[in-house]
XYZ file of C-alpha atoms in Angstrom:
161
model
C -3.742 13.890 -30.082
C -1.092 15.814 -31.995
C 2.557 15.513 -30.949
C 2.825 19.191 -29.910
C -0.249 18.910 -27.656
C 1.025 15.660 -26.157
C 4.455 17.114 -25.351
C 3.069 20.422 -24.063
C 0.464 18.749 -21.818
C 3.147 16.488 -20.305
C 5.745 19.261 -19.819
C 3.218 21.693 -18.291
C 1.848 18.918 -16.075
C 5.334 18.531 -14.582
C 5.538 22.268 -13.810
C 7.660 23.393 -16.765
C 7.078 25.437 -19.911
C 7.575 24.026 -23.400
C 9.835 26.521 -25.167
C 10.134 24.642 -28.443
C 10.421 21.189 -29.948
C 11.691 19.802 -33.217
C 11.574 16.541 -35.082
C 15.004 15.965 -36.578
C 16.368 13.288 -38.903
C 16.344 9.588 -38.002
C 13.518 9.804 -35.453
C 15.211 12.311 -33.143
C 12.858 14.416 -31.023
C 14.342 17.505 -29.340
C 12.344 19.170 -26.562
C 13.389 22.481 -24.976
C 11.987 23.284 -21.529
C 12.193 26.169 -19.087
C 10.522 27.199 -15.874
C 7.310 29.165 -16.497
C 7.519 32.947 -15.987
C 5.869 32.738 -12.558
C 8.587 30.301 -11.404
C 11.526 32.068 -13.091
C 13.112 32.638 -9.655
C 13.950 28.911 -9.568
C 16.985 29.731 -11.718
C 18.162 27.610 -14.619
C 16.975 24.221 -15.814
C 19.166 21.420 -14.418
C 20.094 17.986 -15.717
C 17.651 16.552 -13.146
C 14.815 18.653 -14.616
C 15.620 17.354 -18.107
C 15.823 13.763 -16.856
C 12.419 14.022 -15.140
C 10.757 15.361 -18.300
C 12.546 12.823 -20.517
C 11.440 9.947 -18.246
C 7.809 11.115 -18.236
C 7.719 11.779 -22.004
C 9.138 8.296 -22.693
C 6.236 6.767 -20.731
C 3.656 8.981 -22.447
C 5.033 8.153 -25.918
C 4.889 4.439 -25.091
C 1.267 4.643 -23.902
C 0.229 6.870 -26.850
C 2.146 4.682 -29.332
C 4.150 7.689 -30.579
C 6.997 6.690 -32.916
C 10.457 8.095 -32.162
C 13.981 6.689 -31.954
C 15.770 9.149 -29.662
C 14.585 11.832 -27.275
C 16.658 14.830 -26.173
C 15.355 17.179 -23.494
C 17.344 20.322 -22.737
C 17.164 23.891 -21.509
C 16.637 26.595 -24.132
C 20.156 27.925 -23.512
C 21.353 31.484 -22.982
C 20.166 32.451 -26.467
C 16.614 31.297 -25.675
C 14.259 31.405 -28.659
C 11.238 33.710 -28.394
C 8.377 31.689 -29.863
C 5.219 32.858 -28.084
C 3.675 36.262 -27.396
C 4.160 35.609 -23.666
C 7.949 35.360 -24.254
C 7.984 38.973 -25.482
C 6.081 40.047 -22.360
C 8.330 38.024 -20.040
C 11.584 39.369 -21.488
C 10.776 43.100 -21.714
C 14.038 45.097 -21.353
C 16.132 42.119 -22.507
C 18.378 42.297 -25.565
C 17.177 40.213 -28.510
C 17.808 39.527 -32.185
C 14.653 39.487 -34.302
C 14.636 38.202 -37.889
C 11.485 39.029 -39.817
C 9.891 37.012 -42.618
C 9.751 40.081 -44.886
C 11.891 43.270 -44.958
C 10.277 46.184 -43.132
C 9.522 49.253 -45.244
C 10.640 52.362 -43.414
C 13.512 50.473 -41.783
C 15.856 50.491 -44.806
C 14.186 47.240 -45.925
C 16.089 45.285 -43.278
C 14.920 41.902 -42.022
C 17.272 41.490 -39.049
C 17.310 43.723 -35.967
C 19.118 43.623 -32.628
C 17.894 45.724 -29.751
C 15.963 45.913 -26.482
C 12.478 44.400 -26.218
C 9.819 46.924 -25.179
C 6.422 46.249 -23.592
C 3.931 45.115 -26.252
C 0.915 47.309 -27.019
C -2.086 45.220 -27.990
C -0.787 42.647 -30.459
C 2.103 44.925 -31.513
C 5.544 43.786 -30.382
C 8.271 46.421 -30.066
C 12.051 46.413 -30.297
C 14.169 49.514 -29.755
C 17.264 49.366 -31.951
C 20.058 51.668 -33.022
C 19.149 53.067 -36.428
C 21.442 55.129 -38.650
C 19.851 58.304 -37.200
C 19.919 57.154 -33.558
C 17.472 55.072 -31.502
C 14.514 53.749 -33.525
C 11.467 51.589 -32.752
C 10.510 48.497 -34.718
C 6.842 47.544 -34.388
C 5.860 44.071 -35.582
C 3.498 41.193 -34.837
C 4.277 37.594 -33.917
C 3.207 36.609 -37.464
C 5.976 38.865 -38.882
C 8.710 36.959 -37.013
C 10.793 34.303 -38.745
C 13.144 33.751 -35.765
C 13.860 35.607 -32.539
C 16.333 34.867 -29.748
C 17.632 36.500 -26.627
C 21.195 37.794 -26.822
C 23.217 35.956 -24.147
C 24.283 38.168 -21.247
C 27.434 36.758 -19.699
C 29.233 38.462 -16.832
C 32.757 37.093 -16.488
C 33.647 39.498 -13.653
C 31.494 37.654 -11.124
C 33.651 34.507 -11.286
C 35.945 33.897 -8.351
C 39.513 32.999 -9.195
């Protein structure tokens, strides 16, 4: 079983969604988890959630004889990466930064766009951004994306002094 499948099966089995994972230098495995869209009302991932996943993954890696030196499990953060088609559906109307693999003809050959995610149509993803002539629509596919992240929305006014 491949590492991605092993991690995803374990994370999903515990009631979470695998946002992303990376193998870093010196045997470090980083796993980013979130609640699935249907459980988004649970709020943010806590340290306890990360500990539960880390504990379970450690056991699975031992049983499956998966080599690693260190394991880090964390939330995706406020600037959550958008890696799957379902992320673009889940975060419609959210602000995001999308970096494309290739410059887009018709969009001044830009590769980087910041704007509001729109509902996908078929396999076409959409981002409304401010062009030089006013609001414009970028249409792209998941294959066109190099990196995409949500833009953190922080409201400092809600804090009590």
